[in-house]
Amino acid sequence: MGRVSDATTQSPTAPGSTVHPADAPDAPWWRHAVIYQVYPRSWADADGDGMGDLPGITARLPYLRDLGVDAIWLSPFYVSPMNDAGYDVADYRDIDPRFGTLADADAMVETAHGLGLKVLVDIVPNHTSSEHAWFREALASPPGSPERDRYLFREGRGPNGERPPNNWPSVFGGRGWSRVTEADGTPGQWYLHLFDVTQPDLNWDNPEVRAEFESVLRFWCDRGVDGFRVDVAHGLVKREGLPDWHGRVGLYDEVVTEEGPEDGDAPGTDTDVLDHTATSSSPMWDQDGVHQIYREWRAVLDSYGEPDRILCAEAWVKPESRLALYVRPDEMHQAFNFDFLESPWDAAALRAVVESSVRVNDGVGAPTTWVLSNHDVVRHASRLGLDQSLPRPNGITAEDPQPDAGLGLRRARAATALMLALPGGAYLYQGEELGLPEHTTMPDEFRQDPTFHHTNGEVAGRDGCRVPMPWTKDSPSFGFGPGGTPWLPQPQAYGDLAVDQQDGVPGSTLELYRSLLALRRRHRLGRSVLAWDERCSDSVVAFRATADDGSSVLVVTNLGPDALTLPAAEVLVTSGPLDDGRLPTDTTVWLRSTDA
Ligand code: GLC
């Protein structure tokens, strides 16, 4: 296996020197694409049942063309009991009736392509739903059968097998194993589920599992999709023997205890949760064996020829050098840069993560894939309004410290303006172009995230970032659908942020995103040379992005308390108003620069 140096240990490149070279003018689309994540349950509801659907998405696609993105990624729309909002798939080749039909999916892809938008779908290979035909067959078959071998069934420990096979907790809280009742009514084997009890982990050592997923990839490629976002890409292969684990227990950064569970024991408390981020010792994450799977998948996609169809890894892996292994030339095309998402709002931290990310990715010839929000994290308009010295929370409830909404939005706009000037690709999460905050006061009875329930409400979970989109202020459900109650309640504040309130309004967040995306395209920023500018300091991030025609954009983000004097140059866009020509705190400017 190729080794990649750990760029975080290197010192920052001096101002003026190149951090990252230009990408080829004919580089494939995905190396600099901006991809918009549609969360199908919450984007647009055509049939009025309170849940978004494919016809709703299709009808709203012109909005995305006008926004200026290159592609969309849709979270799962497959047949599912929806115990994890569709990340529990019962049939990978059909659409859940709540979202529509296969014909609706075909129409959505065709309409998107007609508008010049590519389409990525989600593939969930770490686990199926317990309602998948395979798992039903496994339950109906005896221990040691080929049907059970598609999953990770094991005998329990203890004289009567009454203790789980190892001590792994679940990411959603509680133990990572459940015991089944055998056909004769006796307590039987245990199966592994790193997520919900209804999401049994697949056995990727089984060739049948590998063949099945290659077939699923082909199924969707044959229907015209342009790629796949690969769910939990770092989880498929487990360390041989499934050894006990002594790492940190926590969801994302929500550390519950620093101590792992006892050997061979269930987790210490019911609310223990498994950390989603791989560390070098995790026996369930980031095993070297995953890479062979993605090499095989790459070959499947490449067999479809031009234009490239892509794979994007959702892999919570540290350090960056480990993540870069997923985007080597014969593996995936992109991997979300969660280190960037997790960076505190701090100039030195942002600069360090930008530089180390592009360095490690350049080392394997891959673009960097920037992201600030998605359906699993607190929206960045709220996250950046929290105390930056504290860990990133997994959801916010009314009892928690509330974000400073004004500060959060101001920083979010500055952060996005910084991100969209960087070389590589970027993902946007639906509604961030409206500056939507997290719903931080959602009453508990509406919360659906399994994390909230498995931790007895101790961890709020992800519902607050999944609330339906506001399209028009003065309509029921803010125009999300023609009627019905949306599946999650919308906060009142969403009314003033609705699309119709921002469309064409100078200075609105929607118009800011439109300007940023148009200018990014015009100046080919996704393919540009990156060099730090001498204005970089403890409180300023500043860089030049130079296109292949020599034109250069100077990007400055001021994180310090005092307004910054700017050089005389044409202002292309600012994330907020300038103060008498100077750059105020928490603001980013793009300047047309001639002295590059
Ligand atoms: C990924 C998804 C998340 C889901 C989990 C289990 O992290 O993004 O929403 O709960 O995988 O499939």
XYZ file of C-alpha atoms and ligand atoms in Angstrom:
608
model
C 0.000 0.000 0.000
C 1.291 3.483 -0.897
C 2.302 5.747 1.972
C 1.405 9.393 2.209
C 3.338 11.774 4.411
C 1.486 13.449 7.240
C 1.329 17.031 6.057
C 0.151 18.358 9.400
C 3.675 18.091 10.733
C 5.091 20.363 8.037
C 5.450 24.122 8.477
C 3.210 26.454 6.474
C 4.345 27.573 3.054
C 5.720 31.119 3.016
C 3.504 33.880 1.582
C 3.903 34.148 -2.172
C 5.059 30.567 -2.688
C 2.752 28.105 -4.322
C 0.861 25.835 -1.936
C -1.006 24.057 -4.687
C -0.396 24.079 -8.465
C -3.039 24.670 -11.140
C -5.209 21.817 -12.292
C -5.131 20.996 -16.012
C -7.485 23.139 -18.109
C -9.176 19.958 -19.340
C -9.397 18.374 -15.872
C -12.528 16.241 -15.474
C -15.662 17.847 -14.101
C -15.540 16.388 -10.614
C -12.149 17.874 -9.739
C -13.686 21.309 -9.268
C -17.452 20.719 -9.157
C -19.806 22.288 -6.627
C -22.301 19.624 -5.602
C -25.531 20.433 -3.768
C -26.851 17.908 -1.273
C -30.591 17.388 -1.492
C -32.086 15.692 1.555
C -35.143 14.200 -0.168
C -37.369 14.097 2.909
C -37.007 17.839 3.394
C -36.536 19.594 0.077
C -39.906 19.764 -1.666
C -43.124 17.841 -1.093
C -45.204 17.494 -4.272
C -47.954 15.201 -2.986
C -48.669 17.020 0.264
C -48.020 14.131 2.653
C -45.595 16.204 4.699
C -42.488 14.459 3.389
C -40.435 15.556 0.399
C -40.425 13.410 -2.733
C -38.850 12.929 -6.144
C -41.514 14.807 -8.142
C -40.993 17.718 -5.728
C -37.261 17.618 -6.387
C -37.722 17.451 -10.146
C -40.041 20.453 -10.131
C -37.531 22.547 -8.177
C -34.392 21.651 -10.157
C -34.379 24.920 -12.151
C -33.695 26.674 -8.833
C -30.430 24.766 -8.607
C -29.451 25.530 -12.173
C -30.015 29.203 -11.357
C -28.046 28.884 -8.136
C -25.090 27.812 -10.255
C -24.115 24.383 -8.947
C -22.779 21.586 -11.145
C -24.420 18.547 -9.629
C -26.711 17.248 -6.932
C -26.247 14.438 -4.445
C -29.408 12.916 -3.027
C -29.484 11.210 0.356
C -31.187 7.786 0.154
C -34.604 7.459 -1.465
C -34.713 3.651 -1.449
C -37.327 1.370 0.087
C -36.797 1.655 3.827
C -38.595 1.353 7.150
C -36.991 4.754 7.871
C -35.512 3.903 11.244
C -32.486 5.957 10.248
C -34.143 8.331 7.781
C -33.545 5.983 4.835
C -29.946 5.004 5.674
C -31.537 1.665 6.526
C -32.152 0.267 3.052
C -34.532 -2.646 2.479
C -34.223 -2.677 -1.331
C -31.335 -0.974 -3.133
C -33.055 -1.201 -6.510
C -36.371 0.456 -5.784
C -37.751 3.749 -4.520
C -39.662 4.046 -1.268
C -43.319 4.842 -2.088
C -43.055 7.893 0.159
C -40.587 9.344 -2.353
C -42.167 8.073 -5.578
C -41.351 5.404 -8.119
C -38.465 4.319 -10.324
C -40.156 6.225 -13.144
C -40.000 9.357 -10.951
C -36.292 8.732 -10.383
C -35.709 8.384 -14.122
C -37.626 11.602 -14.751
C -35.588 13.389 -12.077
C -32.278 12.270 -13.623
C -33.419 13.180 -17.115
C -34.635 16.621 -16.043
C -31.411 17.289 -14.141
C -29.319 16.321 -17.145
C -31.469 18.532 -19.358
C -30.612 21.443 -17.058
C -26.902 20.606 -17.136
C -26.842 19.120 -13.628
C -25.184 15.804 -12.840
C -26.767 13.456 -10.301
C -25.093 11.487 -7.510
C -27.021 9.017 -5.396
C -26.196 7.585 -1.987
C -25.042 4.017 -1.601
C -25.158 2.412 1.849
C -22.854 -0.628 1.852
C -21.902 -1.012 5.515
C -25.291 -2.342 6.561
C -28.748 -3.104 5.225
C -32.080 -2.645 6.935
C -33.231 -5.572 9.037
C -36.174 -5.624 6.618
C -33.896 -6.413 3.674
C -34.694 -9.840 2.154
C -31.181 -11.025 3.044
C -31.601 -10.321 6.735
C -34.996 -11.985 6.853
C -33.403 -15.029 5.218
C -30.572 -14.911 7.736
C -33.006 -14.935 10.647
C -34.917 -17.840 9.152
C -31.707 -19.867 8.605
C -29.564 -21.728 11.134
C -26.191 -20.633 12.539
C -23.398 -21.380 10.077
C -25.693 -21.113 7.031
C -24.716 -19.173 3.907
C -27.654 -16.829 4.626
C -26.152 -15.860 7.995
C -22.705 -15.488 6.467
C -23.820 -12.357 4.591
C -23.871 -10.583 7.969
C -21.701 -10.703 11.084
C -23.376 -13.307 13.282
C -21.326 -14.657 16.202
C -21.856 -16.794 19.317
C -22.069 -14.824 22.546
C -19.557 -15.006 25.382
C -20.277 -16.518 28.784
C -21.476 -20.018 29.673
C -24.770 -19.567 27.863
C -23.658 -17.077 25.258
C -25.490 -14.408 27.190
C -22.811 -11.726 26.768
C -22.161 -10.025 23.436
C -19.250 -11.342 21.335
C -17.205 -8.202 22.012
C -17.540 -4.839 23.742
C -18.292 -2.602 20.755
C -20.998 0.010 21.345
C -23.169 1.412 18.573
C -22.616 4.864 17.048
C -26.185 5.676 18.033
C -25.768 4.556 21.634
C -26.123 1.279 23.520
C -24.468 -1.983 22.539
C -23.429 -2.759 18.992
C -24.763 -6.324 19.126
C -28.240 -7.807 19.400
C -29.160 -11.379 20.143
C -31.637 -13.288 17.982
C -34.094 -15.983 18.946
C -33.500 -19.177 16.976
C -36.242 -21.130 15.195
C -36.687 -23.447 18.201
C -37.391 -20.465 20.465
C -34.042 -20.526 22.298
C -31.797 -17.448 22.650
C -29.298 -17.707 19.834
C -26.470 -15.911 18.065
C -25.691 -12.230 18.140
C -25.376 -9.937 15.091
C -23.285 -6.797 14.820
C -24.869 -3.405 14.132
C -22.547 -0.445 14.390
C -25.583 1.811 13.965
C -29.228 1.087 14.847
C -30.377 -2.374 15.895
C -32.310 -2.411 12.581
C -29.096 -1.820 10.570
C -27.178 -5.149 10.614
C -23.587 -4.864 9.338
C -22.768 -6.815 6.209
C -19.900 -9.297 5.970
C -17.596 -7.888 3.301
C -15.432 -11.016 3.386
C -18.302 -12.762 1.639
C -17.938 -12.674 -2.188
C -21.712 -12.643 -2.562
C -21.876 -9.306 -0.746
C -19.204 -7.861 -3.025
C -20.947 -9.102 -6.156
C -24.284 -7.723 -4.996
C -22.981 -4.195 -4.503
C -21.200 -4.171 -7.849
C -24.524 -5.151 -9.343
C -26.271 -2.303 -7.478
C -23.678 0.163 -8.806
C -24.399 -1.056 -12.324
C -28.142 -0.828 -11.760
C -27.914 2.898 -11.039
C -25.233 3.612 -13.639
C -27.491 1.974 -16.213
C -30.229 4.402 -15.153
C -27.884 7.281 -15.908
C -26.563 8.470 -12.555
C -23.187 10.191 -12.517
C -21.848 8.841 -9.272
C -22.261 7.732 -5.701
C -21.683 9.184 -2.276
C -20.475 6.170 -0.293
C -21.989 6.007 3.190
C -19.659 5.032 6.067
C -16.957 4.197 3.533
C -14.463 3.533 6.330
C -16.587 0.877 8.037
C -17.039 -2.049 5.683
C -14.104 -4.208 6.773
C -13.591 -5.079 10.438
C -10.358 -6.235 12.070
C -10.005 -9.984 11.953
C -11.355 -11.705 15.049
C -13.469 -8.647 15.990
C -11.284 -7.872 19.030
C -12.455 -5.817 22.003
C -11.785 -2.147 21.667
C -10.529 0.418 24.142
C -10.916 3.686 22.304
C -12.859 6.768 23.030
C -16.621 6.558 23.397
C -18.552 9.428 21.864
C -20.568 10.449 18.831
C -18.622 12.798 16.580
C -17.148 15.080 19.231
C -19.768 14.417 21.861
C -17.509 12.611 24.302
C -19.488 10.698 26.870
C -16.573 9.017 28.628
C -12.884 8.863 27.888
C -12.705 5.199 28.828
C -13.762 2.397 26.542
C -15.992 -0.388 27.862
C -14.579 -3.345 29.789
C -13.246 -6.361 27.925
C -15.997 -8.559 26.613
C -18.605 -6.453 28.287
C -21.542 -4.519 27.028
C -20.894 -0.759 27.022
C -20.568 0.828 30.444
C -23.910 2.596 30.300
C -26.881 2.516 27.985
C -25.923 5.867 26.604
C -22.375 4.991 25.561
C -21.944 5.731 21.884
C -19.243 4.601 19.497
C -17.115 7.382 18.017
C -17.689 7.585 14.275
C -14.148 8.816 13.628
C -11.471 6.217 13.047
C -8.298 6.304 15.067
C -5.297 4.073 14.458
C -6.530 1.564 17.016
C -10.164 1.257 15.922
C -10.876 -2.342 14.940
C -14.131 -1.375 13.255
C -13.036 1.608 11.173
C -10.535 2.346 8.408
C -9.106 -1.142 7.964
C -6.732 -1.487 5.016
C -9.020 -4.071 3.450
C -11.563 -1.423 2.409
C -9.293 -0.165 -0.340
C -9.540 -3.282 -2.464
C -13.326 -2.866 -2.494
C -13.050 0.663 -3.861
C -10.536 -0.393 -6.483
C -13.075 -2.891 -7.711
C -15.837 -0.269 -7.653
C -13.648 2.175 -9.574
C -13.168 -0.435 -12.268
C -16.953 -0.860 -12.509
C -17.471 2.875 -12.930
C -14.581 3.277 -15.339
C -16.074 0.569 -17.521
C -18.822 3.076 -18.355
C -16.224 5.352 -19.996
C -16.619 9.116 -20.460
C -17.817 11.303 -18.891
C -16.434 10.085 -15.591
C -18.813 8.663 -13.007
C -17.569 9.208 -9.519
C -17.326 7.884 -5.968
C -17.200 10.218 -2.975
C -16.179 8.783 0.395
C -17.947 9.623 3.606
C -15.032 8.484 5.756
C -14.480 9.955 9.230
C -10.793 9.127 9.219
C -7.785 10.756 10.848
C -5.093 11.809 10.129
C -5.527 13.338 6.673
C -2.850 11.036 5.313
C -5.151 8.070 6.007
C -8.055 9.829 4.283
C -5.914 10.510 1.209
C -5.540 6.753 0.728
C -9.226 6.644 -0.287
C -8.591 8.999 -3.211
C -5.551 7.369 -4.766
C -5.779 7.255 -8.565
C -7.377 3.807 -8.749
C -9.857 4.312 -5.881
C -12.435 6.989 -5.171
C -12.517 10.405 -6.803
C -13.436 12.491 -3.776
C -13.529 12.254 0.021
C -15.278 14.812 2.203
C -12.784 16.962 4.064
C -14.334 16.742 7.529
C -11.242 18.262 9.127
C -12.173 21.506 7.372
C -15.778 21.198 8.559
C -14.547 20.597 12.102
C -12.087 23.472 12.179
C -12.880 26.106 14.783
C -13.346 29.659 13.533
C -9.695 30.530 13.980
C -7.329 31.874 11.337
C -4.342 29.676 12.209
C -6.489 26.552 12.410
C -8.191 27.259 9.086
C -4.937 28.006 7.338
C -3.337 24.854 8.724
C -6.183 22.606 7.645
C -6.362 24.126 4.167
C -2.661 23.704 3.614
C -2.369 20.208 5.028
C -5.424 19.008 3.121
C -4.262 20.203 -0.266
C -0.775 18.870 0.409
C -1.862 15.335 1.206
C -4.324 15.281 -1.651
C -1.755 16.668 -4.084
C 0.473 13.844 -2.895
C -1.939 11.338 -4.432
C -3.065 13.549 -7.317
C -6.566 14.086 -5.903
C -8.570 17.293 -5.535
C -9.656 18.403 -2.066
C -13.386 18.215 -1.380
C -14.523 21.049 0.902
C -17.679 20.915 2.975
C -19.158 22.910 5.857
C -22.583 21.346 6.461
C -24.524 18.157 5.836
C -27.451 16.193 7.268
C -25.357 14.835 10.163
C -23.934 18.008 11.694
C -25.194 21.238 13.246
C -25.671 23.721 10.391
C -22.666 25.997 10.075
C -24.800 29.144 10.448
C -25.431 27.939 14.008
C -22.230 26.017 14.691
C -20.097 29.099 14.112
C -22.293 31.053 16.528
C -21.322 28.733 19.393
C -18.360 28.993 21.746
C -15.505 27.900 19.468
C -13.428 26.511 22.314
C -15.971 23.738 22.981
C -16.292 20.475 21.010
C -18.777 20.367 18.155
C -22.101 19.202 19.632
C -24.303 16.529 18.070
C -27.481 18.593 17.909
C -28.763 21.374 20.134
C -31.843 21.390 22.365
C -33.686 24.278 23.997
C -31.891 23.457 27.276
C -28.432 23.802 25.709
C -26.534 27.083 25.292
C -28.058 28.731 22.230
C -25.945 29.901 19.294
C -25.600 33.618 18.604
C -27.656 33.686 15.392
C -26.294 36.959 14.010
C -22.692 36.045 14.676
C -23.186 32.539 13.311
C -24.689 33.740 10.049
C -22.035 36.372 9.563
C -19.269 33.822 10.072
C -21.053 31.216 7.982
C -21.210 33.605 5.033
C -17.518 34.430 5.480
C -16.607 30.737 5.778
C -18.517 29.835 2.624
C -16.916 32.686 0.708
C -13.527 31.387 1.797
C -14.399 27.789 0.904
C -15.747 28.538 -2.562
C -12.515 30.277 -3.548
C -10.375 27.256 -2.708
C -9.089 24.859 -5.371
C -10.881 21.531 -5.637
C -14.533 20.595 -5.305
C -17.115 21.626 -2.716
C -20.393 20.316 -1.344
C -23.245 22.546 -0.196
C -26.068 21.312 2.012
C -29.620 22.296 1.147
C -30.746 25.495 2.781
C -27.282 26.785 3.623
C -27.690 29.122 0.635
C -30.533 30.701 2.626
C -28.412 30.975 5.768
C -30.739 28.563 7.542
C -29.883 28.014 11.185
C -30.249 24.736 13.043
C -33.665 24.242 14.671
C -32.353 24.449 18.230
C -35.658 24.491 20.100
C -37.419 21.518 18.525
C -39.682 19.885 21.118
C -38.509 16.391 22.034
C -41.666 14.688 20.819
C -40.749 15.492 17.218
C -37.206 14.171 17.377
C -36.662 11.099 15.223
C -32.905 10.577 15.187
C -32.184 7.151 16.718
C -29.338 8.745 18.661
C -31.794 10.828 20.678
C -33.814 7.752 21.591
C -30.907 5.352 22.230
C -29.229 7.850 24.537
C -32.468 8.569 26.419
C -32.387 12.104 25.112
C -28.884 12.795 26.398
C -27.591 13.466 22.874
C -29.985 15.646 20.859
C -29.000 14.206 17.487
C -29.416 15.439 13.961
C -33.062 16.406 13.460
C -32.319 20.111 13.852
C -30.410 20.263 10.561
C -32.979 18.188 8.646
C -35.979 20.510 8.857
C -37.963 21.081 5.608
C -36.935 23.957 3.325
C -38.815 27.263 3.348
C -39.673 28.330 -0.220
C -42.353 30.983 0.281
C -43.008 32.887 3.478
C -46.770 33.216 3.297
C -47.770 29.616 2.587
C -48.464 26.646 4.813
C -45.178 24.905 5.672
C -43.452 27.888 4.028
C -44.160 26.407 0.602
C -42.511 23.067 1.344
C -45.664 21.283 0.175
C -49.275 21.928 -0.752
C -50.595 20.908 2.648
C -50.128 18.513 5.459
C -47.844 18.944 8.389
C -44.146 18.698 7.556
C -42.494 15.617 9.045
C -40.385 17.893 11.252
C -41.634 21.288 12.480
C -40.053 24.396 10.971
C -38.931 27.205 13.288
C -40.694 30.543 12.811
C -37.393 32.142 11.826
C -37.468 30.160 8.564
C -40.280 32.382 7.202
C -38.105 35.456 6.731
C -35.373 33.279 5.247
C -37.633 31.667 2.613
C -36.437 31.688 -0.984
C -39.063 34.251 -2.044
C -37.848 36.645 0.658
C -34.248 36.523 -0.595
C -34.628 36.105 -4.336
C -33.295 39.212 -6.073
C -32.623 40.994 -2.764
C -29.138 42.508 -2.802
C -27.077 41.355 0.148
C -29.272 38.335 0.907
C -27.520 35.068 1.584
C -29.128 33.516 -1.501
C -27.795 36.289 -3.729
C -24.387 35.975 -2.064
C -24.231 32.267 -2.947
C -25.328 32.993 -6.522
C -22.597 35.619 -6.883
C -19.926 33.405 -5.339
C -20.788 30.481 -7.598
C -20.886 32.632 -10.752
C -17.553 34.291 -9.934
C -15.957 30.974 -8.972
C -16.911 29.654 -12.388
C -15.865 32.788 -14.253
C -12.435 32.897 -12.593
C -11.984 29.118 -12.675
C -11.166 29.156 -8.984
C -11.687 25.421 -8.573
C -8.690 24.819 -10.853
C -6.475 27.683 -9.733
C -2.992 27.964 -8.228
C -3.150 28.607 -4.467
C -0.594 30.817 -2.718
C -0.824 32.431 0.704
C -0.760 36.206 0.759
C 1.441 38.244 3.085
C -1.664 39.521 4.898
C -1.966 36.127 6.651
C -1.718 36.512 10.422
C -3.148 35.137 13.643
C -6.443 36.730 12.722
C -6.405 36.848 8.910
C -6.559 34.156 6.245
C -5.496 35.572 2.884
C -4.602 33.835 -0.357
C -4.334 34.355 -4.061
C -6.088 32.078 -6.482
C -4.550 32.421 -9.921
C -6.228 31.024 -13.019
C -4.466 29.570 -16.057
C -4.921 32.862 -17.967
C -2.892 34.646 -15.268
C -5.865 36.467 -13.763
C -5.761 36.419 -10.018
C -8.266 36.782 -7.189
C -7.126 37.896 -3.744
C -9.269 36.368 -1.018
C -9.125 37.835 2.484
C -11.031 36.646 5.556
C -10.788 38.821 8.636
C -11.318 36.920 11.889
C -9.819 39.640 14.069
C -11.640 42.392 15.988
C -10.380 45.338 13.909
C -11.400 46.274 10.378
C -8.640 45.696 7.809
C -7.493 48.144 5.217
C -7.706 46.617 1.753
C -5.477 47.220 -1.264
C -6.920 49.333 -4.062
C -8.576 46.768 -6.305
C -11.943 45.934 -7.771
C -14.204 44.262 -5.198
C -15.730 41.189 -6.800
C -17.848 40.119 -3.841
C -17.969 40.465 -0.072
C -19.706 38.194 2.426
C -20.974 41.279 4.271
C -20.856 45.062 3.893
C -17.472 46.784 3.965
C -16.901 49.455 6.582
C -15.858 52.580 4.761
C -13.835 50.472 2.315
C -12.298 48.370 5.088
C -12.939 44.687 5.799
C -14.831 44.229 9.101
C -14.475 41.276 11.417
C -15.874 37.902 10.296
C -16.079 38.993 6.683
C -14.501 37.644 3.485
C -13.767 39.661 0.361
C -12.728 38.587 -3.140
C -10.675 41.245 -4.894
C -9.629 41.347 -8.503
C -5.889 41.357 -8.140
C -3.454 42.564 -10.772
C -0.212 42.329 -8.803
C -0.098 38.533 -8.512
C -23.769 8.070 7.611
C -24.967 8.918 7.273
C -25.822 9.026 8.479
C -26.294 7.651 8.873
C -25.118 6.704 9.058
C -25.563 5.266 9.090
O -22.964 8.650 8.567
O -24.543 10.147 6.771
O -26.905 9.876 8.281
O -27.030 7.697 10.051
O -24.209 6.807 8.004
O -25.954 4.858 7.812
